[in-house]
PDB file of C-alpha atoms and ligand atoms in Angstrom:
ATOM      1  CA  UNK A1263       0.000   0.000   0.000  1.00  0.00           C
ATOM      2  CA  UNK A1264       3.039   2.131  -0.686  1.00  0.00           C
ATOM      3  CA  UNK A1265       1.557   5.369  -2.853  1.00  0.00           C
ATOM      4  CA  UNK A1266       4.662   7.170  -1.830  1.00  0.00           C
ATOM      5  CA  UNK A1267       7.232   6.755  -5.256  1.00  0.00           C
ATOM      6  CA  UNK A1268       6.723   9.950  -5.655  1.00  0.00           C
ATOM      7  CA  UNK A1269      10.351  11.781  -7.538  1.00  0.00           C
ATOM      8  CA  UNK A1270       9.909  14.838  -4.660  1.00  0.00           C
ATOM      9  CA  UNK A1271      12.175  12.567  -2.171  1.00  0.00           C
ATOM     10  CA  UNK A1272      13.365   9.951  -4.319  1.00  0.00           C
ATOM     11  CA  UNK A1273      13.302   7.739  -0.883  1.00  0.00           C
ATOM     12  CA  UNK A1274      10.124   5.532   1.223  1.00  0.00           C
ATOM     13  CA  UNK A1275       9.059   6.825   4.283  1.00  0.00           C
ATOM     14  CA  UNK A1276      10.651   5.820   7.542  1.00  0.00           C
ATOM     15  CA  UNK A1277       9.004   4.557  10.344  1.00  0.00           C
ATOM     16  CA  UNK A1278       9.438   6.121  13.818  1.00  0.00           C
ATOM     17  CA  UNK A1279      12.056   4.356  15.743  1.00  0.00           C
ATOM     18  CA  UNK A1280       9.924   4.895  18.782  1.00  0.00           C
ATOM     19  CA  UNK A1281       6.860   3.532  17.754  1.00  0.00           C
ATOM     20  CA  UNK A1282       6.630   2.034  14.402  1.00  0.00           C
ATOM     21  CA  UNK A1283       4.083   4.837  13.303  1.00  0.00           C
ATOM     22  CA  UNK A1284       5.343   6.074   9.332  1.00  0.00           C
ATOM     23  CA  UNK A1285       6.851   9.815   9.479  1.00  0.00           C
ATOM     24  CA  UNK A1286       5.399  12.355   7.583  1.00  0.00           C
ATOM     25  CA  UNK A1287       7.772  14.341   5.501  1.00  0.00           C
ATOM     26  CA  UNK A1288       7.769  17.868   6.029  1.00  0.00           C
ATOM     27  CA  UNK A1289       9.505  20.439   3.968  1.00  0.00           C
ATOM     28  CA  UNK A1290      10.417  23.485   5.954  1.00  0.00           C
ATOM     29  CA  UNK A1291      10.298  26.923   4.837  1.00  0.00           C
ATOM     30  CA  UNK A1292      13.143  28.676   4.941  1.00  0.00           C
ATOM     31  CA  UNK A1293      16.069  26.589   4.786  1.00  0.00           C
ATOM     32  CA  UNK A1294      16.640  25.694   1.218  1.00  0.00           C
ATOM     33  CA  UNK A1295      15.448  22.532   0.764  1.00  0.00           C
ATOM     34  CA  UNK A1296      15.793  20.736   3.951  1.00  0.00           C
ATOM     35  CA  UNK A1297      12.828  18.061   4.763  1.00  0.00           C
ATOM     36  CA  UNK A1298      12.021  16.365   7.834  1.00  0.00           C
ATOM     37  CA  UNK A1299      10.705  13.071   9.070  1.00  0.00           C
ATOM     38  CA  UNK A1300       8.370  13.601  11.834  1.00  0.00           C
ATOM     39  CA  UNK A1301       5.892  11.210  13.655  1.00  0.00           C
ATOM     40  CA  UNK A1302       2.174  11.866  14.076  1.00  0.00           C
ATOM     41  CA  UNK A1303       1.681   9.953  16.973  1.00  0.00           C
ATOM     42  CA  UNK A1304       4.743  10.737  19.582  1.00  0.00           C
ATOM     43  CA  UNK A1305       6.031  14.130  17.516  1.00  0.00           C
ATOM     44  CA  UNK A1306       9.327  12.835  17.381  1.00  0.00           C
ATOM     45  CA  UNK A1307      11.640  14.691  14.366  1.00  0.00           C
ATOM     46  CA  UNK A1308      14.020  12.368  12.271  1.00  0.00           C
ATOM     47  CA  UNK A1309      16.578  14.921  11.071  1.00  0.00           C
ATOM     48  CA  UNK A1310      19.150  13.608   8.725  1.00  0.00           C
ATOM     49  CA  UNK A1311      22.846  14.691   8.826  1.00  0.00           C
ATOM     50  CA  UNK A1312      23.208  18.700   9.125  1.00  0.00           C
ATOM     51  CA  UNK A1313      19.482  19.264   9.353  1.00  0.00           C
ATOM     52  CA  UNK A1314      19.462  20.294  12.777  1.00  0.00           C
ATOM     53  CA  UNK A1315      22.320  22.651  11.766  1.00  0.00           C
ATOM     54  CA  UNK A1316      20.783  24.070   8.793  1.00  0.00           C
ATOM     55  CA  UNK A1317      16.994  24.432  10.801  1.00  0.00           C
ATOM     56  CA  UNK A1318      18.811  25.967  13.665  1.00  0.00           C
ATOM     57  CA  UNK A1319      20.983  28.170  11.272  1.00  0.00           C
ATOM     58  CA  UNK A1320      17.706  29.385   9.732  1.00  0.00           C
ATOM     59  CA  UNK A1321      15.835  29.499  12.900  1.00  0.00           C
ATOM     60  CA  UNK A1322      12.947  27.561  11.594  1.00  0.00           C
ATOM     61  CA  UNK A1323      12.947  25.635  14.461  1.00  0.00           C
ATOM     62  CA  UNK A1324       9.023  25.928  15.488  1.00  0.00           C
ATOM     63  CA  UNK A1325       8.517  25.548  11.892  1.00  0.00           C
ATOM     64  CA  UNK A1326       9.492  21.606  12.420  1.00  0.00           C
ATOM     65  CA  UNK A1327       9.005  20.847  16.208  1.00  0.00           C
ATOM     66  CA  UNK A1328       5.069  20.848  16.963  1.00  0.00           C
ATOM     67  CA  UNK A1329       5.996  21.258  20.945  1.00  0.00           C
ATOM     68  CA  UNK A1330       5.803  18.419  23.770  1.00  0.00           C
ATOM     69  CA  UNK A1331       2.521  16.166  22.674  1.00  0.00           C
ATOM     70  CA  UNK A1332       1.680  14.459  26.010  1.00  0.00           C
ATOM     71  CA  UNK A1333       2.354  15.605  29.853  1.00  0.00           C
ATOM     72  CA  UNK A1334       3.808  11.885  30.670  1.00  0.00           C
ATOM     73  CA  UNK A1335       6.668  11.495  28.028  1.00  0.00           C
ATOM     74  CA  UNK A1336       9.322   9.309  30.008  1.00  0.00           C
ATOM     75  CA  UNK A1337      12.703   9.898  30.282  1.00  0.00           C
ATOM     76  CA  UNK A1338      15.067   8.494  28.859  1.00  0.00           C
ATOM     77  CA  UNK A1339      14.670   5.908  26.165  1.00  0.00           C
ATOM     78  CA  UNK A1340      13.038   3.265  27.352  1.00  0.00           C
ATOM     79  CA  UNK A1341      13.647   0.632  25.100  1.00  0.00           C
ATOM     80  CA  UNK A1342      16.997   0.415  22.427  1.00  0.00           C
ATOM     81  CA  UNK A1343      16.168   2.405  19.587  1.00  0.00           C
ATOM     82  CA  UNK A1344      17.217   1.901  16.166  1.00  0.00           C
ATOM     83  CA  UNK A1345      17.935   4.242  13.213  1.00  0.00           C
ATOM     84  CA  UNK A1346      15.141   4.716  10.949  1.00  0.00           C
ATOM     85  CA  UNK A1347      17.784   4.368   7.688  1.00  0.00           C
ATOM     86  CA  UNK A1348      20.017   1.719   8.555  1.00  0.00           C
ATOM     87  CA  UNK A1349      18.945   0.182  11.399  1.00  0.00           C
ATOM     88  CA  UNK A1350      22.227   0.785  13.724  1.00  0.00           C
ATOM     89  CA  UNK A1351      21.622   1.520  17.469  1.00  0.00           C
ATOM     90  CA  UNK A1352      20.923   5.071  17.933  1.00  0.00           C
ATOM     91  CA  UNK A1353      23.136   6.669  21.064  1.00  0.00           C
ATOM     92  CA  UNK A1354      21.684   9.029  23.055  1.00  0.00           C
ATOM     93  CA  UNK A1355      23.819  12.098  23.222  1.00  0.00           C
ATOM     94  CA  UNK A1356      23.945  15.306  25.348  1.00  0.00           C
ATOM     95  CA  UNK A1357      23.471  18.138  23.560  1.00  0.00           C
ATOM     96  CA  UNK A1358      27.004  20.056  23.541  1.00  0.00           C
ATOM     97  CA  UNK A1359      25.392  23.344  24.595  1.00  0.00           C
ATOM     98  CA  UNK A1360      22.173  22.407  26.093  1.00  0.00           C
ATOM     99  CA  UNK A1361      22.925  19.493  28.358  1.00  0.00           C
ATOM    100  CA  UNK A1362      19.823  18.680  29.352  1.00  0.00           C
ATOM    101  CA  UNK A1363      18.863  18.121  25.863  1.00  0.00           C
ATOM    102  CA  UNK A1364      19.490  14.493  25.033  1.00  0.00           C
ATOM    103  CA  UNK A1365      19.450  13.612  21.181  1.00  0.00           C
ATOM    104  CA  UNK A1366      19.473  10.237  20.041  1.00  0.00           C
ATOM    105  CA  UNK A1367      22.442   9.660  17.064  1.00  0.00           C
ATOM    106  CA  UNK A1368      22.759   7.316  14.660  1.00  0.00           C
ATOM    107  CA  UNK A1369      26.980   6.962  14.454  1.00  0.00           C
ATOM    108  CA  UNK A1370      26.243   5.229  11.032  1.00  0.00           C
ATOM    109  CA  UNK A1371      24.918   8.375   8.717  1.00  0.00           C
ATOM    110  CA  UNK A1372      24.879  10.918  10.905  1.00  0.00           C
ATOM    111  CA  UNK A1373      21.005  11.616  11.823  1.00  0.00           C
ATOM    112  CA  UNK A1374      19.102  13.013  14.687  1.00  0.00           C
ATOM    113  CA  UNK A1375      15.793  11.864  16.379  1.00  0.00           C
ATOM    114  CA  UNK A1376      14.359  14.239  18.091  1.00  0.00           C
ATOM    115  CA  UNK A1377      11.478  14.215  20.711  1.00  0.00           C
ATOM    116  CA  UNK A1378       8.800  16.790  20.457  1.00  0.00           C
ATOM    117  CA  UNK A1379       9.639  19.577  21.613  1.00  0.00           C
ATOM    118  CA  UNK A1380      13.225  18.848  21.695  1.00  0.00           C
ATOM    119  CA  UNK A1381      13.814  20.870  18.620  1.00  0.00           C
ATOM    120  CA  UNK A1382      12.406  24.192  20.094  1.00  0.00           C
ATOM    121  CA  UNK A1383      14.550  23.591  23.197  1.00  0.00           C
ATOM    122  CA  UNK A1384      17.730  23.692  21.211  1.00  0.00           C
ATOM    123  CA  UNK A1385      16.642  26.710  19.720  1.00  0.00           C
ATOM    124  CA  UNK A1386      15.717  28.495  22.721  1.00  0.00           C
ATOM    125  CA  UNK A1387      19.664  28.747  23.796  1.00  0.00           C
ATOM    126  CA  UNK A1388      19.323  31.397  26.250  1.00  0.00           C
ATOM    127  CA  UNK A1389      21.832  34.341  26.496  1.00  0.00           C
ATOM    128  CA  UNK A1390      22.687  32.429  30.149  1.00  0.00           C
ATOM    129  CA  UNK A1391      23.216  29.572  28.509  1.00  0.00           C
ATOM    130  CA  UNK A1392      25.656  30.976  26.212  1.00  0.00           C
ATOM    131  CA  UNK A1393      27.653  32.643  28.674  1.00  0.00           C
ATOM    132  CA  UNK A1394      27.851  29.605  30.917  1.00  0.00           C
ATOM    133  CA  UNK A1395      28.954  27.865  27.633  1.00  0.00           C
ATOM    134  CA  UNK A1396      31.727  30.727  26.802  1.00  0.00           C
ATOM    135  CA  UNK A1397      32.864  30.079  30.796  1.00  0.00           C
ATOM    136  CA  UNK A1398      33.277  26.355  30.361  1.00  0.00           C
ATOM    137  CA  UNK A1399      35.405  26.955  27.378  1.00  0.00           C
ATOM    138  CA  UNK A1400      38.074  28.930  29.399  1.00  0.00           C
TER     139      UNK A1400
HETATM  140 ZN1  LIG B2452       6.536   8.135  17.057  1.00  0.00          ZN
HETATM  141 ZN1  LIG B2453      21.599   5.813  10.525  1.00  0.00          ZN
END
């Protein structure tokens, strides 16, 4: 029941690693071309290599993440999850700025899944969290 051949991707959908649910792809405005992956049922964002850069860079951010979907999202990953491309173990890494932003990273090609609301969190890096950031660096 695949109707999704379409040449605008040139790939199939993926399936959330969290749940199974197919990702709807979602071209955002504003950063030249860069479309997401993102899951209608948890809200989590599959961003591919540099995405999260490029969304950041272009400060599309709410543009992609549709904020936290549910009051009782666990932490931490409950179960192993696996990339949505290639099936390697996804790592969950702190974010290098943000630390209590923990992205799950696929070592294999490079992508990003992201948990609602995640996305706008990175964004949101305050001017405090810069300087603490600047401080750590010295
Ligand atoms: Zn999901
Ligand atoms: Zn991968």
């Amino acid at each position: 029941m695949s109707h999704f051949h379409e040449a605008e991707t040139g790939q199939s959908r993926l399936r959330c690693p969290k749940d199974g649910t197919l990702m709807e792809k979602s071209a955002v405005a504003g950063t030249a071309g860069v479309t997401v992956d993102r899951c209608a049922k948890c809200g989590a964002v599959w961003l591919d290599k540099n995405e999260l850069e490029r969304i950041l860079a272009a400060g599309a951010a709410s543009k992609v993440d549709l904020g936290p979907f549910g009051k009782d999202k666990p932490n931490g990953p409950i179960a192993p999850l696996m990339c949505p491309r290639d099936q390697s173990l996804l790592t969950e890494v702190a974010d290098a700025k943000q630390m209590h932003v923990l992205i799950m990273i696929c070592s294999e090609c490079g992508g990003k899944l992201l948990d609602a609301g995640e996305l706008i969190d990175l964004a949101q890096f305050t001017v405090g969290e810069r300087i603490k950031a600047a401080l750590k660096l010295g």
